[in-house]
Amino acid sequence: MHLAVDDTDSRDGMCTTYLLAKMITEMPFDLIGLPRLVRLNPAVPWKTRGNGALAMRLGVGGGEPQRIGSAAEDVMCYPRLRREVSADEVMEWALPYVREHMQAGSNPGIVVSRTKPPQRLYWQGARDILSIDEVTRTLDGMGALRHGEGDGRGIVGASCAMAWRPRDRSLELLAYRQEERWGSIRHLDVSTVERLDALYPSTFNNIERRWMKAAIMPSTPCPVLYGIRGEDLPDLLSAKEMLETEDPGIWMVFLSNQGSDDHVIEDPAELLPNRSYRLGLTVSSPSRDEKGGHVIIRARRGSEELECAAYEPSKEFRNLLRLLRPGDAIDAIGELREEPRTLNLEKVLVKSLADSQVKAANPRCPRCGRAAKSVGKGAGYRCRPCSVHLPEGAAPALREQRLLVPGWYEPPVCSRRHLSKPLCRMGEEQPLDFV
Ligand code: ATP
């Protein structure tokens, strides 16, 4: 039987992954396969944090069980379903957990079904915006059980998570704090995270080395102590042992679509806000720095011109935009915001660099031969004694020595999206490191 849950938490506390982990450690069923942490469209306006939904399969397990976590006892999952359990029994068991742990203002949804919803639901959930009605119609058509609290919006995320058939997948080992420590400062020795990162190349997004910031540890008051992301279960289990940290209460490994780029729509005919795209663009203006530390460039896609933004939290990634020049060809991956309508960049492929010119000197006055003075940005030059005005283009130019090289560029670890595929998972390396 498949069970999926979403939207139980708020910004002030809890975490749906913790609820699922707790349910797993106490459930009267066997876990079949790994529990799943499925990230959905990061641009949905009503997400709490990372738009994650949870799904798992349960029943009576068959085959050799595997250790995937621990609470008071080891948590095991089975490779096969030996006997099915009843949907009513699963819903009856799951409901009290959700009701007890749901946070004020959340809109939980629980879905229980013998079969998975069609795969298109996952892709729509990861890339598009779905209505509760269209999702419940699909669920009713397949005879699934569903329950919503509040406005029941959580049914959308739960159904999409259940519909996921991994094309690309990663793992995350999530460790949770003991309840009495929730809200207090977390203890985690960052140097052990640095060592873990160096020793286990199958893990990713562990640490921001430049600032020695452990990206595995959240800064919110949620129950999560840390989350190690990687490709390989045995590596995650031994990497966990390296960390010097407070004792986790529960830990568990989830199968996930994190780091897959599944949210990215490639070169669409039409651009709608609140979706993420990969667009082939030609830069049409030099960058400008905005208040708050954001950097913007304009770029063209056919006849349409778009603003692309690297926001302050993306730190040195903003230097990429500062080094781009009109005529450069790029592929930009990012979320299209509604207001302001900007493409919020997550990753950029610099494909080719244009010849660009830089001013070599101020132009000379054609009457007296002395260097004319600038009258302001873009406003040209003036020789005051001769009262001669010269246009901006009169200044002699040189070919610019470009500091950029073609290749893929991404923001630092701490400002990456859960769904963004890091370059290390793409077999790519950023050709330049910005300081
Ligand atoms: P956390 O990451 O901390 O678990 P969250 O960011 O996942 O929190 P939720 O509380 O789950 O936030 O809220 C997201 C809400 O958006 C859920 O109700 C979910 O059903 C809904 N949702 C998710 N994806 C879509 C989508 N593509 N279209 C419409 N609704 C969606």
Short mmCIF file of C-alpha atoms and ligand atoms in Angstrom, two decimals:
data_model
loop_
_atom_site.label_atom_id
_atom_site.label_comp_id
_atom_site.label_asym_id
_atom_site.label_seq_id
_atom_site.Cartn_x
_atom_site.Cartn_y
_atom_site.Cartn_z
CA MET A 1 0.00 0.00 0.00
CA HIS A 2 1.32 3.46 -0.86
CA LEU A 3 0.99 6.24 1.71
CA ALA A 4 1.91 9.88 1.11
CA VAL A 5 1.75 12.94 3.36
CA ASP A 6 2.39 16.64 2.85
CA ASP A 7 1.97 20.07 4.41
CA THR A 8 2.02 19.35 8.14
CA ASP A 9 4.68 21.90 9.13
CA SER A 10 5.03 25.65 9.50
CA ARG A 11 8.01 28.01 9.52
CA ASP A 12 7.96 27.89 13.33
CA GLY A 13 8.52 24.21 13.70
CA MET A 14 8.11 20.56 12.79
CA CYS A 15 9.06 18.99 9.49
CA THR A 16 7.03 16.50 7.48
CA THR A 17 10.11 14.27 7.04
CA TYR A 18 10.32 13.99 10.85
CA LEU A 19 6.66 13.04 11.08
CA LEU A 20 7.18 10.29 8.50
CA ALA A 21 10.34 9.06 10.25
CA LYS A 22 8.46 8.92 13.54
CA MET A 23 5.57 7.05 11.91
CA ILE A 24 8.00 4.55 10.39
CA THR A 25 9.70 3.83 13.70
CA GLU A 26 6.34 3.12 15.36
CA MET A 27 4.33 1.47 12.58
CA PRO A 28 2.70 -1.96 12.72
CA PHE A 29 3.60 -2.54 9.02
CA ASP A 30 6.83 -3.33 7.20
CA LEU A 31 8.49 -0.67 5.10
CA ILE A 32 8.89 -1.73 1.47
CA GLY A 33 11.78 0.09 -0.21
CA LEU A 34 13.13 3.39 1.08
CA PRO A 35 10.84 6.16 2.24
CA ARG A 36 10.78 8.99 -0.32
CA LEU A 37 11.41 12.69 0.06
CA VAL A 38 10.10 14.25 -3.12
CA ARG A 39 10.73 17.92 -3.86
CA LEU A 40 8.12 19.66 -5.98
CA ASN A 41 7.94 22.94 -7.89
CA PRO A 42 10.21 25.27 -5.86
CA ALA A 43 8.27 28.25 -7.23
CA VAL A 44 4.84 27.43 -5.73
CA PRO A 45 3.80 30.55 -3.85
CA TRP A 46 2.40 28.68 -0.83
CA LYS A 47 5.37 26.47 0.09
CA THR A 48 6.71 26.68 3.65
CA ARG A 49 10.38 26.09 2.82
CA GLY A 50 11.62 23.55 0.33
CA ASN A 51 8.32 22.19 -1.03
CA GLY A 52 9.02 18.63 0.01
CA ALA A 53 6.39 15.89 0.18
CA LEU A 54 6.78 12.37 1.58
CA ALA A 55 5.75 8.95 0.33
CA MET A 56 6.37 5.35 1.32
CA ARG A 57 5.14 1.85 0.59
CA LEU A 58 4.09 -0.42 3.40
CA GLY A 59 2.71 -3.92 3.87
CA VAL A 60 4.21 -7.26 4.81
CA GLY A 61 7.77 -7.35 3.54
CA GLY A 62 9.65 -10.10 1.73
CA GLY A 63 13.34 -10.70 0.97
CA GLU A 64 16.42 -9.68 2.93
CA PRO A 65 15.74 -6.48 4.95
CA GLN A 66 18.26 -3.66 4.91
CA ARG A 67 19.14 -1.25 7.74
CA ILE A 68 18.22 2.30 6.73
CA GLY A 69 17.88 4.09 10.04
CA SER A 70 17.65 3.93 13.77
CA ALA A 71 15.46 5.08 16.64
CA ALA A 72 15.18 2.97 19.78
CA GLU A 73 15.78 0.04 17.40
CA ASP A 74 17.19 -0.37 13.89
CA VAL A 75 14.84 0.66 11.10
CA MET A 76 14.73 -1.87 8.27
CA CYS A 77 13.21 -1.84 4.80
CA TYR A 78 12.30 -4.83 2.67
CA PRO A 79 13.07 -5.20 -1.03
CA ARG A 80 9.68 -6.79 -1.89
CA LEU A 81 6.03 -6.71 -0.90
CA ARG A 82 4.97 -10.19 0.27
CA ARG A 83 1.42 -9.37 1.33
CA GLU A 84 -0.73 -6.28 0.91
CA VAL A 85 -2.46 -4.57 3.84
CA SER A 86 -5.82 -2.81 3.68
CA ALA A 87 -6.06 0.85 2.64
CA ASP A 88 -8.61 1.59 5.41
CA GLU A 89 -6.30 0.13 8.03
CA VAL A 90 -3.40 2.30 6.81
CA MET A 91 -5.50 5.48 6.70
CA GLU A 92 -6.93 4.80 10.16
CA TRP A 93 -3.44 4.32 11.55
CA ALA A 94 -1.90 7.37 9.80
CA LEU A 95 -4.58 9.98 10.49
CA PRO A 96 -4.01 10.46 14.24
CA TYR A 97 -0.28 11.09 13.63
CA VAL A 98 -1.03 13.88 11.19
CA ARG A 99 -3.74 15.38 13.39
CA GLU A 100 -1.50 15.32 16.43
CA HIS A 101 1.57 16.85 14.76
CA MET A 102 0.09 19.28 12.22
CA GLN A 103 1.12 22.89 12.85
CA ALA A 104 -1.22 25.86 13.01
CA GLY A 105 -1.81 27.24 9.52
CA SER A 106 -0.77 24.03 7.74
CA ASN A 107 -3.07 22.22 5.31
CA PRO A 108 -2.14 18.55 5.60
CA GLY A 109 -3.05 15.95 3.02
CA ILE A 110 -2.82 12.16 3.32
CA VAL A 111 -3.27 9.82 0.38
CA VAL A 112 -3.43 6.02 0.58
CA SER A 113 -3.57 3.88 -2.54
CA ARG A 114 -2.79 0.38 -3.76
CA THR A 115 -1.55 1.76 -7.10
CA LYS A 116 0.46 4.89 -7.82
CA PRO A 117 -1.13 7.88 -9.54
CA PRO A 118 -0.03 8.38 -13.16
CA GLN A 119 3.52 9.58 -13.58
CA ARG A 120 2.40 12.82 -15.27
CA LEU A 121 1.19 14.00 -11.86
CA TYR A 122 4.77 13.97 -10.58
CA TRP A 123 6.07 15.95 -13.55
CA GLN A 124 3.26 18.48 -13.23
CA GLY A 125 3.92 18.76 -9.50
CA ALA A 126 7.63 19.33 -10.05
CA ARG A 127 7.26 21.78 -12.95
CA ASP A 128 3.80 23.28 -12.92
CA ILE A 129 1.01 24.50 -10.65
CA LEU A 130 -1.83 22.05 -9.96
CA SER A 131 -5.30 22.69 -8.54
CA ILE A 132 -6.68 20.59 -5.68
CA ASP A 133 -9.67 19.71 -7.90
CA GLU A 134 -7.69 18.23 -10.76
CA VAL A 135 -5.65 16.12 -8.35
CA THR A 136 -8.67 14.82 -6.40
CA ARG A 137 -10.38 13.89 -9.69
CA THR A 138 -7.38 11.72 -10.59
CA LEU A 139 -7.33 10.15 -7.11
CA ASP A 140 -11.07 9.44 -7.17
CA GLY A 141 -10.73 7.90 -10.64
CA MET A 142 -8.19 5.39 -9.32
CA GLY A 143 -10.06 4.62 -6.08
CA ALA A 144 -7.45 6.12 -3.74
CA LEU A 145 -8.32 7.17 -0.19
CA ARG A 146 -7.58 10.79 0.67
CA HIS A 147 -7.96 13.03 3.64
CA GLY A 148 -7.30 16.75 3.89
CA GLU A 149 -7.17 19.06 6.90
CA GLY A 150 -7.47 22.84 6.59
CA ASP A 151 -8.02 23.60 2.90
CA GLY A 152 -6.62 20.15 2.06
CA ARG A 153 -3.92 21.52 -0.26
CA GLY A 154 -1.46 18.96 1.08
CA ILE A 155 -3.28 16.35 -1.03
CA VAL A 156 -1.62 17.89 -4.10
CA GLY A 157 1.95 17.41 -2.87
CA ALA A 158 1.18 13.99 -1.36
CA SER A 159 -0.27 12.70 -4.66
CA CYS A 160 2.63 14.06 -6.73
CA ALA A 161 5.15 12.46 -4.36
CA MET A 162 3.35 9.12 -4.61
CA ALA A 163 3.39 9.41 -8.43
CA TRP A 164 7.21 9.72 -8.61
CA ARG A 165 9.03 7.01 -10.59
CA PRO A 166 12.71 7.92 -10.24
CA ARG A 167 14.51 8.79 -13.44
CA ASP A 168 17.38 10.41 -11.58
CA ARG A 169 17.58 9.86 -7.85
CA SER A 170 19.78 10.62 -4.85
CA LEU A 171 19.70 9.75 -1.16
CA GLU A 172 19.55 11.84 1.98
CA LEU A 173 20.39 10.61 5.45
CA LEU A 174 18.39 12.82 7.79
CA ALA A 175 19.20 12.89 11.48
CA TYR A 176 16.75 14.49 13.92
CA ARG A 177 17.38 16.17 17.23
CA GLN A 178 16.10 14.79 20.51
CA GLU A 179 12.86 16.62 21.26
CA GLU A 180 14.15 18.39 24.37
CA ARG A 181 16.80 20.14 22.25
CA TRP A 182 14.46 21.55 19.58
CA GLY A 183 14.91 25.28 19.20
CA SER A 184 18.31 25.37 20.96
CA ILE A 185 21.67 25.88 19.21
CA ARG A 186 22.83 22.78 17.34
CA HIS A 187 26.17 21.23 18.16
CA LEU A 188 28.06 20.00 15.09
CA ASP A 189 31.84 20.18 14.61
CA VAL A 190 32.29 21.71 11.14
CA SER A 191 35.78 20.29 10.72
CA THR A 192 34.26 16.78 10.78
CA VAL A 193 31.92 17.85 7.96
CA GLU A 194 34.94 19.06 6.00
CA ARG A 195 36.62 15.67 6.45
CA LEU A 196 33.43 13.83 5.48
CA ASP A 197 33.21 15.93 2.32
CA ALA A 198 36.78 15.08 1.32
CA LEU A 199 36.50 11.39 2.15
CA TYR A 200 33.16 10.62 0.49
CA PRO A 201 32.99 12.01 -3.03
CA SER A 202 29.64 10.24 -3.49
CA THR A 203 28.12 12.81 -1.09
CA PHE A 204 27.34 16.36 -2.20
CA ASN A 205 26.37 19.84 -0.96
CA ASN A 206 27.96 19.18 2.45
CA ILE A 207 29.90 22.33 3.23
CA GLU A 208 30.64 25.83 2.05
CA ARG A 209 34.41 25.60 2.37
CA ARG A 210 35.12 29.28 1.90
CA TRP A 211 33.20 30.18 5.04
CA MET A 212 33.45 26.78 6.72
CA LYS A 213 29.66 26.68 6.91
CA ALA A 214 28.11 23.23 7.29
CA ALA A 215 25.41 23.15 4.61
CA ILE A 216 24.17 19.84 6.03
CA MET A 217 22.84 21.63 9.11
CA PRO A 218 19.72 23.79 8.89
CA SER A 219 19.45 27.09 10.71
CA THR A 220 15.67 26.91 11.27
CA PRO A 221 14.14 25.74 14.58
CA CYS A 222 12.95 22.48 12.91
CA PRO A 223 13.74 19.00 14.32
CA VAL A 224 16.43 18.27 11.70
CA LEU A 225 19.97 18.02 13.07
CA TYR A 226 21.64 17.44 9.69
CA GLY A 227 21.04 15.89 6.28
CA ILE A 228 23.83 14.22 4.30
CA ARG A 229 23.07 13.94 0.60
CA GLY A 230 24.71 11.35 -1.58
CA GLU A 231 24.48 8.60 -4.14
CA ASP A 232 25.44 5.53 -2.13
CA LEU A 233 23.75 4.01 0.95
CA PRO A 234 26.82 2.33 2.53
CA ASP A 235 28.82 5.56 2.08
CA LEU A 236 26.09 7.56 3.84
CA LEU A 237 25.99 5.14 6.75
CA SER A 238 29.74 5.34 7.31
CA ALA A 239 29.90 9.10 6.62
CA LYS A 240 27.40 9.59 9.45
CA GLU A 241 29.80 7.93 11.89
CA MET A 242 32.44 10.59 11.18
CA LEU A 243 30.37 13.50 12.40
CA GLU A 244 31.07 14.91 15.81
CA THR A 245 27.69 16.12 16.93
CA GLU A 246 24.99 15.90 19.58
CA ASP A 247 23.32 12.47 19.65
CA PRO A 248 20.50 12.30 17.14
CA GLY A 249 17.20 10.93 18.39
CA ILE A 250 16.20 9.27 15.12
CA TRP A 251 18.02 9.05 11.78
CA MET A 252 16.80 7.62 8.51
CA VAL A 253 17.76 7.43 4.82
CA PHE A 254 15.30 8.73 2.22
CA LEU A 255 15.26 8.20 -1.53
CA SER A 256 14.89 11.58 -3.20
CA ASN A 257 14.68 13.55 -6.43
CA GLN A 258 16.96 16.19 -4.89
CA GLY A 259 19.77 17.32 -7.17
CA SER A 260 17.99 16.04 -10.30
CA ASP A 261 16.94 19.25 -12.13
CA ASP A 262 13.55 17.56 -12.60
CA HIS A 263 11.89 20.95 -12.07
CA VAL A 264 13.49 22.48 -15.16
CA ILE A 265 11.41 22.92 -18.35
CA GLU A 266 13.69 23.08 -21.40
CA ASP A 267 13.20 25.82 -24.00
CA PRO A 268 9.40 26.16 -23.87
CA ALA A 269 7.32 28.01 -26.45
CA GLU A 270 5.69 30.17 -23.78
CA LEU A 271 7.09 31.48 -20.50
CA LEU A 272 4.77 31.38 -17.49
CA PRO A 273 5.76 32.70 -14.07
CA ASN A 274 6.25 30.35 -11.09
CA ARG A 275 8.02 27.74 -13.20
CA SER A 276 11.71 27.01 -13.77
CA TYR A 277 13.29 27.00 -17.22
CA ARG A 278 16.44 26.35 -19.18
CA LEU A 279 16.63 29.07 -21.81
CA GLY A 280 19.12 29.75 -24.58
CA LEU A 281 19.80 33.50 -24.30
CA THR A 282 22.00 36.23 -25.73
CA VAL A 283 23.10 38.83 -23.23
CA SER A 284 21.82 42.25 -24.26
CA SER A 285 23.07 44.61 -21.54
CA PRO A 286 25.96 44.81 -19.11
CA SER A 287 25.05 43.92 -15.51
CA ARG A 288 23.69 46.41 -13.03
CA ASP A 289 23.97 46.20 -9.26
CA GLU A 290 20.73 46.83 -7.37
CA LYS A 291 20.02 47.88 -3.83
CA GLY A 292 20.30 44.89 -1.50
CA GLY A 293 23.24 43.37 -3.39
CA HIS A 294 21.28 41.82 -6.26
CA VAL A 295 22.85 41.79 -9.73
CA ILE A 296 20.75 41.91 -12.90
CA ILE A 297 21.47 41.48 -16.61
CA ARG A 298 19.14 41.72 -19.56
CA ALA A 299 19.16 38.95 -22.16
CA ARG A 300 17.26 38.13 -25.35
CA ARG A 301 15.46 35.02 -26.44
CA GLY A 302 14.30 35.67 -29.99
CA SER A 303 12.34 38.90 -29.85
CA GLU A 304 11.71 38.71 -26.10
CA GLU A 305 13.96 40.44 -23.59
CA LEU A 306 14.20 39.14 -20.03
CA GLU A 307 15.86 40.31 -16.84
CA CYS A 308 18.01 37.62 -15.21
CA ALA A 309 18.92 38.02 -11.55
CA ALA A 310 21.53 36.68 -9.18
CA TYR A 311 20.32 37.59 -5.71
CA GLU A 312 22.50 38.59 -2.77
CA PRO A 313 22.53 35.13 -1.12
CA SER A 314 24.21 33.71 -4.23
CA LYS A 315 27.34 35.66 -3.15
CA GLU A 316 30.25 35.33 -5.57
CA PHE A 317 28.05 33.76 -8.28
CA ARG A 318 26.97 37.37 -8.89
CA ASN A 319 30.44 38.03 -10.32
CA LEU A 320 29.54 35.82 -13.27
CA LEU A 321 26.87 38.34 -14.24
CA ARG A 322 29.27 41.22 -13.75
CA LEU A 323 31.68 39.57 -16.21
CA LEU A 324 29.09 38.89 -18.94
CA ARG A 325 28.93 41.29 -21.89
CA PRO A 326 26.32 42.01 -24.58
CA GLY A 327 26.48 39.35 -27.28
CA ASP A 328 27.61 36.52 -24.97
CA ALA A 329 25.61 33.30 -25.56
CA ILE A 330 24.41 31.53 -22.42
CA ASP A 331 21.99 28.84 -21.29
CA ALA A 332 20.32 30.14 -18.16
CA ILE A 333 18.52 27.88 -15.68
CA GLY A 334 16.26 29.60 -13.20
CA GLU A 335 12.84 30.31 -11.81
CA LEU A 336 10.69 32.89 -13.55
CA ARG A 337 9.23 35.16 -10.88
CA GLU A 338 5.87 36.77 -11.27
CA GLU A 339 6.70 40.19 -9.81
CA PRO A 340 9.21 41.48 -10.71
CA ARG A 341 9.29 39.30 -13.83
CA THR A 342 12.90 38.12 -13.55
CA LEU A 343 14.60 34.81 -14.16
CA ASN A 344 16.14 33.99 -10.79
CA LEU A 345 19.33 32.20 -11.87
CA GLU A 346 20.23 28.76 -10.45
CA LYS A 347 22.92 27.76 -12.92
CA VAL A 348 24.42 29.21 -16.10
CA LEU A 349 26.24 27.64 -19.05
CA VAL A 350 28.44 30.23 -20.76
CA LYS A 351 28.50 28.93 -24.35
CA SER A 352 30.47 31.61 -26.19
CA LEU A 353 31.93 35.04 -25.53
CA ALA A 354 31.38 38.02 -27.80
CA ASP A 355 34.09 40.43 -28.87
CA SER A 356 33.62 43.34 -26.57
CA GLN A 357 35.22 46.75 -26.62
CA VAL A 358 36.40 48.88 -23.73
CA LYS A 359 37.13 52.58 -23.81
CA ALA A 360 40.86 53.20 -24.21
CA ALA A 361 40.83 56.97 -23.48
CA ASN A 362 38.64 60.06 -23.67
CA PRO A 363 38.29 61.39 -27.25
CA ARG A 364 40.38 64.37 -28.34
CA CYS A 365 38.75 67.68 -29.24
CA PRO A 366 38.90 68.06 -33.05
CA ARG A 367 39.62 71.81 -32.64
CA CYS A 368 42.30 72.05 -29.95
CA GLY A 369 43.45 68.43 -29.74
CA ARG A 370 43.09 68.26 -25.96
CA ALA A 371 41.29 65.36 -24.22
CA ALA A 372 37.57 66.09 -23.87
CA LYS A 373 35.87 65.52 -20.49
CA SER A 374 32.99 63.15 -19.83
CA VAL A 375 29.66 64.86 -19.16
CA GLY A 376 28.13 61.85 -17.41
CA LYS A 377 27.49 58.14 -17.99
CA GLY A 378 26.39 57.61 -21.60
CA ALA A 379 26.06 61.37 -22.24
CA GLY A 380 29.21 61.87 -24.30
CA TYR A 381 32.14 64.30 -23.90
CA ARG A 382 32.75 68.02 -23.99
CA CYS A 383 35.69 70.26 -24.61
CA ARG A 384 34.73 73.21 -22.48
CA PRO A 385 37.20 75.84 -23.87
CA CYS A 386 36.06 75.10 -27.46
CA SER A 387 32.38 74.39 -26.54
CA VAL A 388 32.53 71.17 -28.57
CA HIS A 389 30.31 68.20 -27.71
CA LEU A 390 31.38 64.69 -28.75
CA PRO A 391 29.12 61.62 -28.69
CA GLU A 392 29.81 58.61 -26.45
CA GLY A 393 31.05 56.58 -29.44
CA ALA A 394 33.80 59.11 -30.20
CA ALA A 395 36.06 57.62 -27.52
CA PRO A 396 38.78 55.33 -28.96
CA ALA A 397 38.14 51.68 -27.97
CA LEU A 398 40.24 48.58 -27.43
CA ARG A 399 39.23 44.93 -27.60
CA GLU A 400 38.44 43.86 -24.05
CA GLN A 401 40.56 41.15 -22.51
CA ARG A 402 37.76 38.89 -21.22
CA LEU A 403 38.23 37.39 -17.77
CA LEU A 404 35.49 34.80 -18.25
CA VAL A 405 35.82 31.39 -19.92
CA PRO A 406 33.00 29.22 -21.30
CA GLY A 407 31.61 26.51 -19.01
CA TRP A 408 29.05 25.86 -16.29
CA TYR A 409 28.70 28.16 -13.28
CA GLU A 410 26.64 27.57 -10.12
CA PRO A 411 25.98 29.41 -6.84
CA PRO A 412 27.74 28.35 -3.63
CA VAL A 413 26.41 25.28 -1.78
CA CYS A 414 24.30 27.19 0.77
CA SER A 415 22.26 29.04 -1.83
CA ARG A 416 21.44 26.06 -4.09
CA ARG A 417 17.93 24.80 -4.55
CA HIS A 418 17.10 21.29 -3.30
CA LEU A 419 16.19 20.23 -6.83
CA SER A 420 19.13 21.91 -8.60
CA LYS A 421 21.56 19.40 -10.00
CA PRO A 422 24.98 20.34 -8.66
CA LEU A 423 27.77 20.40 -11.24
CA CYS A 424 29.49 17.47 -9.50
CA ARG A 425 26.43 15.31 -10.30
CA MET A 426 26.61 16.47 -13.94
CA GLY A 427 30.26 15.46 -14.26
CA GLU A 428 31.13 19.15 -14.72
CA GLU A 429 33.46 21.50 -12.90
CA GLN A 430 33.20 25.26 -12.76
CA PRO A 431 36.12 26.55 -14.85
CA LEU A 432 36.73 29.62 -12.65
CA ASP A 433 36.43 30.21 -8.95
CA PHE A 434 35.23 33.71 -8.08
CA VAL A 435 36.56 35.37 -4.98
P1 ATP B 1 8.89 21.67 4.06
O1 ATP B 1 9.85 21.68 2.90
O2 ATP B 1 9.42 22.34 5.24
O3 ATP B 1 8.31 20.30 4.30
P2 ATP B 1 7.17 22.76 2.25
O4 ATP B 1 7.98 23.85 1.66
O5 ATP B 1 7.11 21.41 1.67
O6 ATP B 1 7.63 22.56 3.69
P3 ATP B 1 4.40 22.65 2.49
O7 ATP B 1 3.99 22.98 3.87
O8 ATP B 1 4.44 21.22 2.11
O9 ATP B 1 5.74 23.37 2.28
O10 ATP B 1 3.50 23.45 1.47
C1 ATP B 1 3.53 23.26 0.08
C2 ATP B 1 2.10 23.20 -0.39
O11 ATP B 1 2.06 23.37 -1.79
C3 ATP B 1 1.48 21.85 -0.10
O12 ATP B 1 0.15 22.06 0.30
C4 ATP B 1 1.50 21.14 -1.44
O13 ATP B 1 0.44 20.24 -1.60
C5 ATP B 1 1.37 22.29 -2.38
N1 ATP B 1 2.03 22.05 -3.67
C6 ATP B 1 3.22 21.49 -3.88
N2 ATP B 1 3.52 21.46 -5.18
C7 ATP B 1 2.47 22.01 -5.82
C8 ATP B 1 2.18 22.27 -7.20
N3 ATP B 1 3.04 21.96 -8.15
N4 ATP B 1 1.01 22.84 -7.49
C9 ATP B 1 0.15 23.18 -6.51
N5 ATP B 1 0.37 22.96 -5.21
C10 ATP B 1 1.53 22.40 -4.85
#
